[in-house]
């Protein structure tokens, strides 16, 4: 009712095409949908309120192609239960039994379907599996705990399970490359030579505190039956959900036995937790692999949004949109997210195209997570946009979690800030359009000043800085390095993409400044895995199904460009040691050029994107903001703490860019701070 009042207060719903109303079907409130084993068998329950009958089929194997897998070992008719459910109990159908349903409808249609509420599945997810989850726990699982990471120390690093370890030079054994188990190797190095860390070993040195994994629920675009490493398997990011509550089988060492992927997924999370790293799961509840899915086969016309003429809405640009506002779909999403948090100890969730999910559902997810032990520490954030306009019932007054809907979200649900991204690097959809660091510094200087204060005091302001995910690249669109190449080169060469030679010094300097802006900004810093060593996809902006060789992290490149990675590591340390960077007020120094300077806590941050050296008077740094949020400091009490252009940094060599480099021109000269060209500098008040 509160949400209805909010919608009425703003006088409008989210703009959308006219959609069909939600079918008037009973809502089941029980917590026993799916297959629940006991000591002697299992109870099966499915929600199918429009069905005339449901047949349960049991199998010895997870697919028709396996031995003894073609024909069911048993069939059972299910009986009607409460609120549109059907149920049956089967003795002997315990852990490892595979099953599906035949759902019959009054018009004579019969749909074969897997179980939407299943928690395990056979190869390629076409059959569900009864699973005793206790038997999937790895050793020590009961002692696994979420890492304690204070808000100011949160740094999110995004990767894909395959990308993380597919590089043959990454030091991971061949049989574990591209799998969950790659994360369990704690001491890998490039080619096993011991001089440069890779994978989890590398993440510990980098200092990030959360890994955001692209979808690892069971998705539909990869043939899991093909051998690990087979080129015929193909590659996909995984934004095509098939079985939401089942881990993806292609990341396991044995996709034919449903319990293996569960155990190995838990081992991955356990290993990251042991390294002090949170695990954020990328989830896609806005659309499904196909409009022909288990939900629609079970309850036709319910799960997906439809326009008034009955055609499918397509706000996702993937052919279908999930009707998250329908009560049983909302209930499913809440239960699914909560299940992953409880059973797999997942620490956070990133919602793909959150702008297609209604705010009531998002807030219900937040409330359900909060009710778990330590649930308030579980992170939630998403993309506050959609690909296109969806369709909604105009009478329902639905508010979606896009930018217009952010005021109605719980303040602990964050959103990616594309305003910062585009101000720093240039327009996301026009590859050669520049931003602050790529040729239009004068045009975007004011935006950078606002971005570093998390857009507070503007129409983009969020309820709290913790809602603002600050970033310049993610898996979508060009990597940061490729965007720099596109805007600063026009026609990039192989040497540009490979970051080879002194000719790339300007690209490297811009990359360092981009990192500085993000990590000095209020909010939560986020980076695409490999951004910190100039990751390239050679200009491919949407590599969702490109070869694994293009998508995988290049660990030899990381070693070669370690100077850039060490710059990121230094910025991460700065945030960890200086809590004010997360949410402290910024006192922005007024300037009429493209230099950005602001005070935060005891520090002053300066950014000079130009080719010429500049100065910043320390007298200007004495002035407190309108609410005295920073203390006055005498003009001679400043010293350089860190500079992005220390010796070796511009070329991307081994130098860490530390302020102690003799060649660094960033210094205090009387009452002026000297700002070298293309520099990000942190100055600190001198004590004692």
Steps between C-alpha positions, in 0.01 A plus 500: 500500500789739570630446147155574356496825695843591367386434145193717549710776650718527192185484290629246254638154449819416314447590132440181304300348222151394600518148637261225596386471863633227722296177468279448803663187640543377858827577676669216687671612820664171601875445499501145362484546121743277313626158606570455872673174596464322830648179628280272291418699187389848396192721484447681169286815480450732203284810449283450190159654576368490142593134439246220467755244621873449560709185460834460676761298311807357674827415320826329582708753305492869425462482121368274228848447361637337813482125570158408641388859452251475215194363677356584841548247775167598652207735436260630762184707471503802729201606707365855533620690806460844650491818292554348158774254596534132411684253720608139538730308732726230353677242714850423375530821296787644698821689436618460140160415350424702187150612409277715281127569465232456236249780554159450336255782424124502435549562126697176466846661494774307682824680595812318609690715747780493751422636846534881527560459875769231460829534686697251292493384139656261254723589207370803308226549760217330313420271790487591866662300780408416856784623718587458866684829537685388812681244283634777276677695774880501471715430805489795738187653345335542839791721604488716186419862586441816300808726509458810711566794268414851619319719251798728444720204403260348248658468153316287242693316226290341226588178319356194326569150630655403168690825435664475840704188424469409130846640423741203467773723646301563819652213695169317557508126419343429160222289649380795711533788251173680451336323794389574854800307630747744345418728794619234745863526385641759736860538383494513120753707304564576134612173339570369849823699507433661837576860409152640439174389664185407311137427585419507873868547585495815286177629652648482849793714390279746312292550813146486364240390753215366283487296181189547288450187290306516177205257506576156641147365529415242232470676164391375162754596233784252567493126429622356829522150356809589297840443663658776708712717273330382181478788248156372396371593844521866411508787747230713658467753777193319633225762484251235383348335809373144477494371861533791742569292811757262348871578440621500141628158395764610249704644788511163677731205440199267461173650372336155472459455875294781643659509843852562363436851374340593833793378707757663274311830494503499880873425498557806279314725742673339796842566344425866433371541854821344632688770308287768670304575183122537476311331216238697307275304265382661177131405466263541207139501613388741228482247213558132423690295246185453297132590509454122495618440857406283796275770648303553181473126441362457850270804517459638145459877482607578856877546529567747217368848431269534203377801310130566482485311169653190661847532346805476723651815647869543419650759729799271544572483124528125560153404381314494831460681833422330830180627664670564834189680628287183475474360854638152433788634289583751773486222756725285278763773466504574872530131584769442237727781617451400862580138414834592342589716800405234753614177332806628309606778739493755218590846632325722249291523185531712188171529311526508123267762344357583839292763323268219386438374855232673705604680818267294719682183397842655557398624845351160585833338409682746726263424789538124452880522500494720809308228684788253455775471761743782417269578208540875531858461375385346171546744213243593236550717193400504137471676168233773534395478137353269239588440138160612372156586630306211651123448530305546824137486602406870534260422784773338709702823534827310500819693575812339359847524655642725230644844570152645553424225748815531711331724761262212578773243556641407836806728542720191532433399139769656282512592133771535238578864424526532123523877538847461652602244239402717204645819649840336547537307173232623261162385377448127536305450177720716276847354514693800371316766706747622765466577868706683762814291449468436130489842337215698656638592841361854503153376416492243781704657784189608690353149462816347645475733798144382556588135438772500763242619752260221389281762327377633834289810466392413146202323344720187485546492879414171671370440849853416613845467349487125556245487220745645246709244312783702345663346193648559156474152351308177546444190289256691276627740236865583431758432765656817638818440299310440177291815555821699551635352177180584312484864615870586515608315187199478273655209311683298768793285396598160638765677707233724652282206602803312630622802701847461358771762483538863608243608239233377743610730782202733451256207512667369814486841667129532420438153640672597824295818530176310439584268788585796719165667436306184586695414813502857632125530450237459768311174463606144420783449248448228240733377226489248222749221568812581299422870472796543733736355240348671194273213402412499132242321291643667192204731453224240542238666719261209551707184532224290661551214254845582362770233533644430842839608366370856460320510834748331733730693731854515362722438800825565311361842410431555869865423574625726221279790608544448871571869549140585415371223727717634782344842446157344558633316805629829642159663451330205669733537799423871513127433535550225754717723717289817454129439576410859404533412131189282515250756621677808630397841377705646214600863502540572129741782418348746249704514181429629151715247316494121460700422815295334775600553862312413815555434868382189679596425859866588548574469128487714190457329164606669177443381144674667209392345168687747279834503322634794704602521864259693723499631855251498785529768767499357852329818617185383320513177700458689829141591434251263661179401328163657583448276803861494626522135395879524465740670737720793405862410428790740486627541144842358581379175656465294182720222365472267206367156597456334162540587134386303197794614288794385702801365316404213273127551536426666169647217298325234701827350615584355837475828688215523746458875451585568863565856603854418605615467139774752442371602159153591623429869448204515740627705793421783737660826394438763763125546505439320173446136420677417175285278278684317222324432170265201498526455874286373784655610829399451862630760744471457874509733793835473673474417869763586756 
